[in-house]
Short mmCIF file of C-alpha atoms in Angstrom, two decimals:
data_model
loop_
_atom_site.label_atom_id
_atom_site.label_comp_id
_atom_site.label_asym_id
_atom_site.label_seq_id
_atom_site.Cartn_x
_atom_site.Cartn_y
_atom_site.Cartn_z
CA MET L 1 0.00 0.00 0.00
CA SER L 2 1.33 3.41 -0.98
CA MET L 3 0.40 6.96 -0.15
CA ILE L 4 1.56 9.63 -2.59
CA LEU L 5 1.74 13.29 -1.64
CA SER L 6 2.30 15.78 -4.44
CA ALA L 7 2.72 19.51 -4.12
CA LEU L 8 0.65 21.21 -6.81
CA GLU L 9 2.65 23.51 -9.02
CA ASN L 10 1.11 26.63 -10.46
CA ILE L 11 -0.88 27.83 -7.50
CA PRO L 12 -0.93 31.60 -8.02
CA LEU L 13 -0.72 34.18 -5.25
CA ILE L 14 -4.07 34.11 -3.53
CA ARG L 15 -6.11 37.26 -2.98
CA GLN L 16 -9.27 38.01 -1.11
CA GLY L 17 -12.30 36.59 -2.86
CA ASP L 18 -10.41 34.00 -4.87
CA ASN L 19 -12.25 30.74 -5.39
CA LEU L 20 -9.91 28.11 -4.01
CA ALA L 21 -11.77 25.14 -5.50
CA ASP L 22 -11.26 26.75 -8.90
CA ILE L 23 -7.61 27.39 -8.29
CA VAL L 24 -6.95 23.91 -6.95
CA LEU L 25 -8.72 22.24 -9.86
CA ASN L 26 -6.91 24.44 -12.37
CA ALA L 27 -3.60 23.34 -10.88
CA THR L 28 -4.58 19.66 -10.98
CA ASN L 29 -3.20 18.34 -14.25
CA PHE L 30 -4.31 14.73 -13.72
CA SER L 31 -7.59 12.89 -13.20
CA LEU L 32 -9.02 13.12 -9.73
CA LEU L 33 -10.21 9.94 -8.05
CA ASP L 34 -12.72 9.39 -5.30
CA ASN L 35 -10.92 9.39 -1.93
CA ASP L 36 -8.21 11.77 -3.08
CA ILE L 37 -7.48 14.53 -0.60
CA PHE L 38 -6.34 18.12 -0.98
CA VAL L 39 -4.43 19.66 1.89
CA LEU L 40 -4.30 23.46 1.89
CA ALA L 41 -2.05 25.77 3.88
CA GLN L 42 -4.03 27.93 6.27
CA LYS L 43 -2.48 31.01 4.78
CA ILE L 44 -4.17 30.79 1.40
CA VAL L 45 -7.54 30.01 2.97
CA SER L 46 -7.24 33.00 5.29
CA LYS L 47 -6.22 35.25 2.43
CA SER L 48 -9.06 34.16 0.20
CA GLU L 49 -11.42 34.87 3.08
CA GLY L 50 -9.97 38.32 3.65
CA ARG L 51 -8.62 37.69 7.12
CA MET L 52 -5.93 40.37 6.75
CA VAL L 53 -5.81 43.03 9.43
CA ASN L 54 -3.80 46.22 9.27
CA LEU L 55 -2.25 46.83 12.66
CA ALA L 56 -2.60 50.56 12.07
CA ASN L 57 -6.32 50.06 12.66
CA VAL L 58 -5.96 48.13 15.91
CA LYS L 59 -6.26 49.93 19.25
CA PRO L 60 -4.68 47.85 22.01
CA SER L 61 -6.52 47.42 25.28
CA GLU L 62 -4.80 47.93 28.63
CA LYS L 63 -4.52 44.18 29.03
CA ALA L 64 -2.85 43.90 25.63
CA ILE L 65 -0.41 46.68 26.46
CA GLU L 66 0.57 44.98 29.71
CA LEU L 67 1.07 41.59 28.05
CA ALA L 68 2.96 43.25 25.19
CA ASN L 69 5.36 44.78 27.70
CA GLN L 70 5.86 41.44 29.41
CA THR L 71 6.53 39.63 26.13
CA GLU L 72 8.22 42.48 24.21
CA LYS L 73 5.72 42.22 21.41
CA ASP L 74 3.73 44.82 19.46
CA ALA L 75 0.73 45.72 21.62
CA ARG L 76 -1.55 45.91 18.58
CA LEU L 77 -0.57 42.39 17.61
CA VAL L 78 -1.14 41.22 21.17
CA GLU L 79 -4.56 42.84 21.10
CA LEU L 80 -5.46 40.73 18.06
CA MET L 81 -4.11 37.62 19.79
CA LEU L 82 -6.34 38.27 22.75
CA GLN L 83 -9.34 38.87 20.52
CA GLU L 84 -8.67 35.60 18.73
CA SER L 85 -8.31 33.56 21.93
CA ASN L 86 -10.30 32.12 24.77
CA GLU L 87 -7.44 32.44 27.22
CA VAL L 88 -3.70 32.90 27.57
CA VAL L 89 -2.14 29.62 28.65
CA ARG L 90 1.54 30.62 29.02
CA PHE L 91 3.70 33.52 27.96
CA ARG L 92 7.25 34.65 27.96
CA LYS L 93 9.50 36.91 25.92
CA ASN L 94 8.38 36.72 22.29
CA VAL L 95 5.86 33.93 22.78
CA ILE L 96 2.26 33.92 23.91
CA VAL L 97 0.61 30.51 24.02
CA VAL L 98 -3.16 30.67 23.92
CA GLU L 99 -6.24 28.56 23.66
CA HIS L 100 -7.50 29.84 20.33
CA LYS L 101 -11.20 30.58 19.89
CA LEU L 102 -11.25 27.52 17.67
CA GLY L 103 -10.34 25.43 20.71
CA PHE L 104 -6.76 24.39 20.14
CA ILE L 105 -3.62 25.49 21.94
CA CYS L 106 -1.16 27.41 19.79
CA ALA L 107 1.45 30.12 19.86
CA ASN L 108 0.49 33.70 19.03
CA ALA L 109 -3.10 32.74 18.20
CA GLY L 110 -1.91 31.49 14.84
CA ILE L 111 -1.51 35.04 13.59
CA ASP L 112 0.90 35.16 10.71
CA HIS L 113 3.20 37.97 9.81
CA SER L 114 5.04 36.62 6.79
CA ASN L 115 4.00 36.17 3.18
CA VAL L 116 0.81 38.06 3.82
CA LEU L 117 0.44 40.43 0.96
CA GLY L 118 2.90 39.82 -1.76
CA ASP L 119 1.68 42.90 -3.51
CA GLY L 120 3.31 45.56 -1.48
CA ASP L 121 5.55 45.99 1.44
CA ASN L 122 3.18 46.73 4.25
CA LYS L 123 4.65 44.94 7.22
CA ASP L 124 1.76 46.10 9.34
CA VAL L 125 -0.62 43.67 7.69
CA VAL L 126 -1.12 40.39 9.55
CA LEU L 127 -3.27 37.39 8.82
CA LEU L 128 -5.75 35.76 11.17
CA LEU L 129 -6.81 32.12 10.95
CA PRO L 130 -9.99 31.33 9.02
CA GLU L 131 -13.06 31.95 11.14
CA ASN L 132 -14.42 28.43 10.72
CA PRO L 133 -11.86 26.19 9.04
CA ASP L 134 -14.09 23.08 9.04
CA ASN L 135 -16.61 25.11 7.12
CA SER L 136 -13.95 26.52 4.78
CA ALA L 137 -12.85 22.97 4.03
CA LYS L 138 -16.44 21.86 3.48
CA GLN L 139 -17.11 24.66 1.01
CA ILE L 140 -14.08 23.75 -1.06
CA ARG L 141 -14.96 20.06 -0.89
CA ASP L 142 -18.56 20.67 -1.93
CA GLU L 143 -17.45 22.87 -4.82
CA ILE L 144 -14.98 20.25 -6.04
CA LYS L 145 -17.71 17.60 -5.80
CA LYS L 146 -20.05 19.79 -7.80
CA ARG L 147 -17.55 20.36 -10.56
CA THR L 148 -15.94 16.94 -10.81
CA ASN L 149 -18.45 14.60 -9.22
CA LYS L 150 -15.53 13.21 -7.20
CA ASN L 151 -15.75 12.61 -3.50
CA VAL L 152 -12.52 14.14 -2.19
CA GLY L 153 -11.46 15.18 1.29
CA VAL L 154 -10.19 18.67 2.09
CA MET L 155 -7.96 19.62 4.98
CA ILE L 156 -6.56 22.94 6.15
CA ILE L 157 -3.28 22.86 8.03
CA ASP L 158 -1.04 25.15 10.01
CA SER L 159 2.39 24.67 11.58
CA HIS L 160 2.48 24.47 15.36
CA GLY L 161 5.21 24.25 17.91
CA ARG L 162 4.80 21.52 20.49
CA ALA L 163 5.40 20.88 24.12
CA TRP L 164 8.59 18.93 24.80
CA ARG L 165 9.93 18.65 21.28
CA ASN L 166 11.83 20.98 18.98
CA GLY L 167 10.52 21.99 15.63
CA THR L 168 7.12 22.86 14.26
CA VAL L 169 4.93 20.22 12.65
CA GLY L 170 1.93 20.51 10.39
CA ILE L 171 -1.35 20.04 12.23
CA CYS L 172 -4.94 19.98 11.10
CA ILE L 173 -7.03 23.07 11.86
CA GLY L 174 -10.02 22.16 9.74
CA LEU L 175 -11.26 19.29 7.63
CA SER L 176 -14.16 17.96 5.67
CA GLY L 177 -14.69 14.45 4.38
CA ILE L 178 -11.70 13.05 6.28
CA PRO L 179 -11.79 11.20 9.59
CA ALA L 180 -10.15 13.23 12.36
CA VAL L 181 -9.24 10.24 14.51
CA ILE L 182 -9.53 6.48 14.16
CA ASP L 183 -10.62 4.72 17.30
CA GLU L 184 -9.05 1.28 17.41
CA ARG L 185 -10.02 0.55 21.00
CA GLY L 186 -11.37 -2.95 21.10
CA TRP L 187 -9.74 -3.95 17.82
CA LYS L 188 -7.57 -7.04 17.94
CA ASP L 189 -3.90 -6.85 17.18
CA LEU L 190 -1.96 -9.31 15.05
CA PHE L 191 -2.05 -11.94 17.78
CA GLY L 192 -5.55 -11.45 19.01
CA TYR L 193 -4.83 -9.17 21.95
CA THR L 194 -7.47 -6.53 22.36
CA LEU L 195 -6.02 -3.04 22.06
CA GLN L 196 -6.65 -0.95 25.12
CA ALA L 197 -6.29 2.63 24.26
CA THR L 198 -5.36 3.41 20.72
CA ILE L 199 -7.00 6.39 19.17
CA ILE L 200 -4.94 7.42 16.18
CA GLY L 201 -4.73 11.08 15.24
CA VAL L 202 -4.86 10.31 11.53
CA ALA L 203 -5.78 13.84 10.47
CA ASP L 204 -2.78 15.28 12.27
CA GLU L 205 -0.57 12.56 10.84
CA LEU L 206 -1.73 13.51 7.37
CA ALA L 207 -1.26 17.20 8.18
CA ALA L 208 2.35 16.55 9.18
CA ALA L 209 2.96 14.55 6.02
CA ALA L 210 1.52 17.27 3.79
CA SER L 211 3.37 20.00 5.64
CA LEU L 212 6.64 18.19 4.95
CA VAL L 213 5.89 18.21 1.24
CA MET L 214 4.75 21.85 1.23
CA GLY L 215 7.85 23.14 2.92
CA GLN L 216 7.64 26.38 4.80
CA ALA L 217 9.36 29.39 3.45
CA ALA L 218 10.03 30.22 -0.14
CA GLU L 219 8.62 27.25 -1.97
CA GLY L 220 5.21 28.63 -2.65
CA THR L 221 3.48 25.25 -2.79
CA PRO L 222 0.53 25.70 -0.45
CA VAL L 223 -1.59 22.83 -1.80
CA VAL L 224 -0.75 19.14 -1.60
CA HIS L 225 -2.68 16.39 -3.33
CA VAL L 226 -2.84 13.07 -1.49
CA ARG L 227 -3.64 9.72 -3.03
CA GLY L 228 -3.79 6.53 -1.00
CA PHE L 229 -4.88 7.82 2.40
CA PRO L 230 -5.20 4.45 4.13
CA TYR L 231 -8.63 4.90 5.73
CA PRO L 232 -12.04 5.29 4.15
CA LEU L 233 -13.10 8.91 3.90
CA SER L 234 -15.75 9.91 6.42
CA GLU L 235 -16.82 13.15 8.04
CA GLY L 236 -14.47 14.43 10.73
CA SER L 237 -14.29 17.71 12.59
CA LEU L 238 -11.63 19.79 14.28
CA ARG L 239 -13.48 19.37 17.56
CA GLU L 240 -12.58 15.67 17.63
CA LEU L 241 -8.88 16.54 17.60
CA ILE L 242 -9.01 18.78 20.64
CA ARG L 243 -8.57 17.19 24.02
CA PRO L 244 -11.11 18.51 26.50
CA LYS L 245 -9.44 20.73 29.07
CA ASP L 246 -10.42 18.51 31.99
CA MET L 247 -8.84 15.51 30.26
CA ASP L 248 -5.56 17.32 29.65
CA MET L 249 -2.70 16.86 32.09
CA PHE L 250 -0.72 19.68 30.51
CA ARG L 251 -3.02 22.70 30.78
CA MET W 1 7.39 17.34 -6.20
CA SER W 2 6.05 14.09 -4.79
CA MET W 3 6.79 11.99 -1.75
CA ILE W 4 5.77 8.35 -1.90
CA LEU W 5 5.39 6.21 1.20
CA SER W 6 4.98 2.48 0.71
CA ALA W 7 4.43 -0.13 3.37
CA LEU W 8 6.65 -3.11 2.64
CA GLU W 9 4.77 -6.35 2.34
CA ASN W 10 6.35 -9.60 3.47
CA ILE W 11 8.04 -8.48 6.63
CA PRO W 12 8.00 -11.65 8.73
CA LEU W 13 7.47 -11.79 12.48
CA ILE W 14 10.67 -10.48 14.00
CA ARG W 15 12.56 -12.44 16.66
CA GLN W 16 15.53 -11.67 18.83
CA GLY W 17 18.73 -11.66 16.82
CA ASP W 18 17.09 -11.09 13.45
CA ASN W 19 19.10 -8.94 11.07
CA LEU W 20 16.73 -6.12 10.18
CA ALA W 21 18.80 -4.82 7.26
CA ASP W 22 18.52 -8.27 5.73
CA ILE W 23 14.82 -8.47 6.32
CA VAL W 24 14.15 -4.99 4.96
CA LEU W 25 16.20 -5.59 1.83
CA ASN W 26 14.55 -8.97 1.25
CA ALA W 27 11.16 -7.27 1.37
CA THR W 28 12.25 -4.54 -1.05
CA ASN W 29 11.20 -5.74 -4.49
CA PHE W 30 12.37 -2.65 -6.38
CA SER W 31 15.66 -0.83 -6.92
CA LEU W 32 16.79 1.33 -4.06
CA LEU W 33 17.93 4.87 -4.81
CA ASP W 34 20.22 7.17 -2.90
CA ASN W 35 18.15 9.34 -0.54
CA ASP W 36 15.47 6.71 -0.06
CA ILE W 37 14.45 6.25 3.56
CA PHE W 38 13.24 3.27 5.55
CA VAL W 39 11.04 3.95 8.55
CA LEU W 40 10.79 1.09 11.05
CA ALA W 41 8.32 0.60 13.86
CA GLN W 42 10.02 0.62 17.25
CA LYS W 43 8.49 -2.72 18.03
CA ILE W 44 10.47 -4.73 15.50
CA VAL W 45 13.72 -3.02 16.45
CA SER W 46 13.12 -3.74 20.12
CA LYS W 47 12.28 -7.35 19.39
CA SER W 48 15.34 -7.91 17.24
CA GLU W 49 17.41 -6.47 20.06
CA GLY W 50 15.81 -8.73 22.64
CA ARG W 51 14.19 -5.99 24.71
CA MET W 52 11.46 -8.34 25.95
CA VAL W 53 11.05 -8.57 29.72
CA ASN W 54 8.95 -11.12 31.52
CA LEU W 55 7.09 -9.39 34.32
CA ALA W 56 7.38 -12.57 36.39
CA ASN W 57 11.05 -11.69 36.81
CA VAL W 58 10.50 -8.09 37.95
CA LYS W 59 10.46 -7.22 41.62
CA PRO W 60 8.72 -3.90 42.19
CA SER W 61 10.29 -1.36 44.51
CA GLU W 62 8.29 0.43 47.19
CA LYS W 63 8.09 3.50 44.99
CA ALA W 64 6.72 1.41 42.13
CA ILE W 65 4.12 -0.21 44.38
CA GLU W 66 2.94 3.17 45.59
CA LEU W 67 2.70 4.61 42.08
CA ALA W 68 1.00 1.44 40.89
CA ASN W 69 -1.65 1.86 43.57
CA GLN W 70 -2.18 5.47 42.60
CA THR W 71 -2.53 4.65 38.90
CA GLU W 72 -4.16 1.21 39.20
CA LYS W 73 -1.40 -0.38 37.14
CA ASP W 74 0.64 -3.56 37.57
CA ALA W 75 3.44 -2.72 40.03
CA ARG W 76 5.95 -4.81 38.09
CA LEU W 77 5.18 -2.84 34.96
CA VAL W 78 5.47 0.41 36.89
CA GLU W 79 8.84 -0.75 38.19
CA LEU W 80 10.05 -1.15 34.61
CA MET W 81 8.66 2.28 33.73
CA LEU W 82 10.62 3.83 36.56
CA GLN W 83 13.78 1.99 35.56
CA GLU W 84 13.37 3.24 31.98
CA SER W 85 12.80 6.86 33.00
CA ASN W 86 14.61 9.90 34.35
CA GLU W 87 11.54 11.18 36.14
CA VAL W 88 7.77 10.94 36.40
CA VAL W 89 6.24 14.09 34.91
CA ARG W 90 2.52 13.45 35.52
CA PHE W 91 0.34 10.53 36.46
CA ARG W 92 -3.22 9.56 36.93
CA LYS W 93 -5.37 6.47 36.68
CA ASN W 94 -3.96 4.25 33.94
CA VAL W 95 -1.40 6.74 32.68
CA ILE W 96 2.11 7.59 33.84
CA VAL W 97 3.85 10.27 31.80
CA VAL W 98 7.61 10.20 32.16
CA GLU W 99 10.77 11.69 30.82
CA HIS W 100 12.25 8.59 29.29
CA LYS W 101 15.94 7.85 29.76
CA LEU W 102 16.29 8.68 26.08
CA GLY W 103 15.21 12.23 26.90
CA PHE W 104 11.72 12.53 25.49
CA ILE W 105 8.40 12.80 27.29
CA CYS W 106 6.07 9.87 26.75
CA ALA W 107 3.38 7.79 28.37
CA ASN W 108 4.28 4.58 30.20
CA ALA W 109 7.96 4.88 29.24
CA GLY W 110 7.08 3.55 25.81
CA ILE W 111 6.66 0.04 27.19
CA ASP W 112 4.50 -2.01 24.90
CA HIS W 113 2.17 -4.79 25.88
CA SER W 114 0.66 -5.79 22.56
CA ASN W 115 2.01 -7.81 19.65
CA VAL W 116 5.05 -8.71 21.69
CA LEU W 117 5.58 -12.36 21.14
CA GLY W 118 3.42 -13.75 18.45
CA ASP W 119 4.63 -17.19 19.31
CA GLY W 120 2.75 -17.89 22.44
CA ASP W 121 0.26 -16.35 24.72
CA ASN W 122 2.36 -14.99 27.52
CA LYS W 123 0.72 -11.75 28.45
CA ASP W 124 3.40 -11.15 31.04
CA VAL W 125 5.99 -10.33 28.40
CA VAL W 126 6.44 -6.65 27.66
CA LEU W 127 8.74 -4.81 25.32
CA LEU W 128 11.08 -1.96 26.22
CA LEU W 129 12.26 0.64 23.73
CA PRO W 130 15.63 0.07 22.03
CA GLU W 131 18.49 1.09 24.30
CA ASN W 132 19.99 3.50 21.77
CA PRO W 133 17.65 4.00 18.82
CA ASP W 134 19.97 6.39 16.96
CA ASN W 135 22.57 3.68 17.07
CA SER W 136 20.07 1.00 16.04
CA ALA W 137 19.17 3.13 13.03
CA LYS W 138 22.82 3.71 12.18
CA GLN W 139 23.60 0.00 12.26
CA ILE W 140 20.77 -0.77 9.86
CA ARG W 141 21.76 2.12 7.62
CA ASP W 142 25.40 1.09 7.54
CA GLU W 143 24.48 -2.49 6.74
CA ILE W 144 22.20 -1.41 3.88
CA LYS W 145 24.97 0.84 2.57
CA LYS W 146 27.41 -2.06 2.70
CA ARG W 147 25.11 -4.38 0.80
CA THR W 148 23.64 -2.03 -1.77
CA ASN W 149 26.09 0.85 -1.92
CA LYS W 150 23.06 3.13 -1.58
CA ASN W 151 22.98 6.03 0.81
CA VAL W 152 19.62 5.65 2.54
CA GLY W 153 18.23 7.14 5.73
CA VAL W 154 16.79 5.00 8.52
CA MET W 155 14.30 6.12 11.12
CA ILE W 156 12.70 4.36 14.08
CA ILE W 157 9.29 5.56 15.16
CA ASP W 158 6.82 5.07 17.96
CA SER W 159 3.29 6.37 18.54
CA HIS W 160 2.90 9.02 21.20
CA GLY W 161 -0.02 10.78 22.74
CA ARG W 162 0.27 14.55 22.91
CA ALA W 163 -0.60 17.42 25.14
CA TRP W 164 -3.78 19.23 24.12
CA ARG W 165 -4.83 17.07 21.19
CA ASN W 166 -6.60 13.75 20.84
CA GLY W 167 -5.04 10.81 19.11
CA THR W 168 -1.57 9.35 18.95
CA VAL W 169 0.81 10.34 16.18
CA GLY W 170 3.98 8.72 14.94
CA ILE W 171 7.11 10.38 16.27
CA CYS W 172 10.79 9.79 15.68
CA ILE W 173 12.71 8.05 18.47
CA GLY W 174 15.89 7.41 16.53
CA LEU W 175 17.39 8.23 13.16
CA SER W 176 20.48 8.02 11.04
CA GLY W 177 21.23 9.82 7.83
CA ILE W 178 18.14 12.02 8.06
CA PRO W 179 18.01 15.61 9.33
CA ALA W 180 16.08 15.87 12.60
CA VAL W 181 15.09 19.50 12.16
CA ILE W 182 15.52 22.09 9.43
CA ASP W 183 16.40 25.53 10.70
CA GLU W 184 14.93 28.13 8.39
CA ARG W 185 15.64 31.08 10.66
CA GLY W 186 17.06 33.84 8.54
CA TRP W 187 15.75 32.38 5.29
CA LYS W 188 13.67 34.71 3.16
CA ASP W 189 10.07 33.94 2.42
CA LEU W 190 8.38 34.31 -0.95
CA PHE W 191 8.32 38.09 -0.64
CA GLY W 192 11.70 38.66 0.87
CA TYR W 193 10.67 38.86 4.52
CA THR W 194 13.18 37.22 6.80
CA LEU W 195 11.66 34.36 8.76
CA GLN W 196 11.95 34.83 12.47
CA ALA W 197 11.57 31.55 14.17
CA THR W 198 10.91 28.61 11.96
CA ILE W 199 12.60 25.40 12.91
CA ILE W 200 10.75 22.58 11.20
CA GLY W 201 10.52 19.22 12.88
CA VAL W 202 10.97 17.34 9.62
CA ALA W 203 11.87 14.02 11.24
CA ASP W 204 8.68 14.03 13.28
CA GLU W 205 6.67 15.06 10.23
CA LEU W 206 8.09 12.09 8.37
CA ALA W 207 7.45 9.84 11.37
CA ALA W 208 3.79 10.88 11.38
CA ALA W 209 3.51 10.27 7.66
CA ALA W 210 5.04 6.81 7.91
CA SER W 211 2.95 5.93 10.94
CA LEU W 212 -0.18 6.73 8.97
CA VAL W 213 0.86 4.29 6.28
CA MET W 214 1.89 1.59 8.76
CA GLY W 215 -1.38 1.65 10.62
CA GLN W 216 -1.44 0.47 14.17
CA ALA W 217 -3.12 -2.74 15.01
CA ALA W 218 -3.52 -5.74 12.83
CA GLU W 219 -1.88 -4.70 9.61
CA GLY W 220 1.53 -6.08 10.30
CA THR W 221 3.37 -3.59 8.09
CA PRO W 222 6.11 -2.30 10.38
CA VAL W 223 8.42 -0.96 7.66
CA VAL W 224 7.68 1.91 5.31
CA HIS W 225 9.82 2.90 2.36
CA VAL W 226 9.94 6.61 1.54
CA ARG W 227 10.98 8.13 -1.75
CA GLY W 228 11.08 11.88 -2.31
CA PHE W 229 11.83 13.19 1.16
CA PRO W 230 12.10 16.87 0.26
CA TYR W 231 15.37 17.69 2.03
CA PRO W 232 18.89 16.46 1.38
CA LEU W 233 19.85 13.61 3.66
CA SER W 234 22.25 14.60 6.43
CA GLU W 235 23.08 13.27 9.86
CA GLY W 236 20.49 14.02 12.53
CA SER W 237 20.05 12.79 16.07
CA LEU W 238 17.19 12.25 18.49
CA ARG W 239 18.76 14.80 20.81
CA GLU W 240 17.98 17.60 18.35
CA LEU W 241 14.28 16.80 18.58
CA ILE W 242 14.09 17.13 22.34
CA ARG W 243 13.41 20.55 23.78
CA PRO W 244 15.70 21.28 26.71
CA LYS W 245 13.76 21.26 29.96
CA ASP W 246 14.57 24.89 30.75
CA MET W 247 13.24 25.95 27.34
CA ASP W 248 9.96 24.09 27.82
CA MET W 249 6.93 25.95 29.12
CA PHE W 250 4.99 22.74 29.63
CA ARG W 251 7.16 20.72 31.99
#
């Protein structure tokens, strides 16, 4: 069994209002199959949805100013981080770790400062995460279905730092038509033992795989096509990937 | 650019003393190329190295008995977990999170209870992690080089739970000939901005990808061949993947 991940060439710079299903299909120079998956970088989804904010228009609250002083960050940026978050989990110089409004833990509320515009040099423009990435993924998936009659999965990924380990890894922040986790509890292993506690984070495993193929910086390949995902496609949601706070030993 | 991950068929049950380079090459029914990578499940490496322990031969310490009572686990198993660890980081019913002797944080010191023997029904036999997985990987890599004259990378992976998110993901516990992380700090992005803080955990991204293709339970495909890893092969080590304790906000 093989899984093939291919970065799509010829994805143009994305601007607000762009139709990503269109752009992805235009860049797909082969026949789609049912159960194929497209993995999209968060950045292009946010851009197409107009999630750019000019810091010049942000007025920091007192709380943001205080946290900005403690972390040596731009208070306007910190204000956006607070607006995008349920709570601040940890902070220190240069890093603010939050529970994002979407439920997951991440640094700096996922707000991105690089590669935002591409059509100017305004370093004050930052990019927020999509408002509802599961829904963004579903829209793209539905549109692809409509145009091709193929049942594909769509995932939106970001790069997150992690507790305990160095290096960012791709993680899933939204998905449609792809299982988020596979619950193998109760399955038998090769020798008939019943597995006790295996829930596999297949969406995050796929996100990491796609992120590796995308690269990070200058490559400009924000869409990866996946063939051979080893589980049947089914409907998953971001919510399934987030450990409830009271079940988390590291909050 | 494509990356192809293929589970090798025809990997037999592994026993103590088996030569894994041999077994991997025998199962490879295509021509190897330089820069190909083999990813091996921890379990078969541990087995080949004889890391099985029969709990009947383990005498739990007082500390192990106390922790076993608190977590409702087998005290002999807990004794092994303590022996395999630098410290206990968190615990609660059924779970003990430790800093393993190898340096990383994981549940139950990575000690595995399923699929261990395959040649009997002794549920008292458990499997410890390889003693030095980087070295295990290097031995297999060197042996493959010797036999094929191909420069391949070798990685050993396990499945770990994570803070904050549901589901286990494959992570790297040992590697040879593969970069552990790629440091993009100072690189320019697509528009000439200098990246501030991107260190990519490429080894863990690859581990997650391979884990997805291996599956977990009954598949019996503990070796994955990778072609098209998007970075040049170079020497990495597990140590590079582990965040120093004083740099970790979640210890």
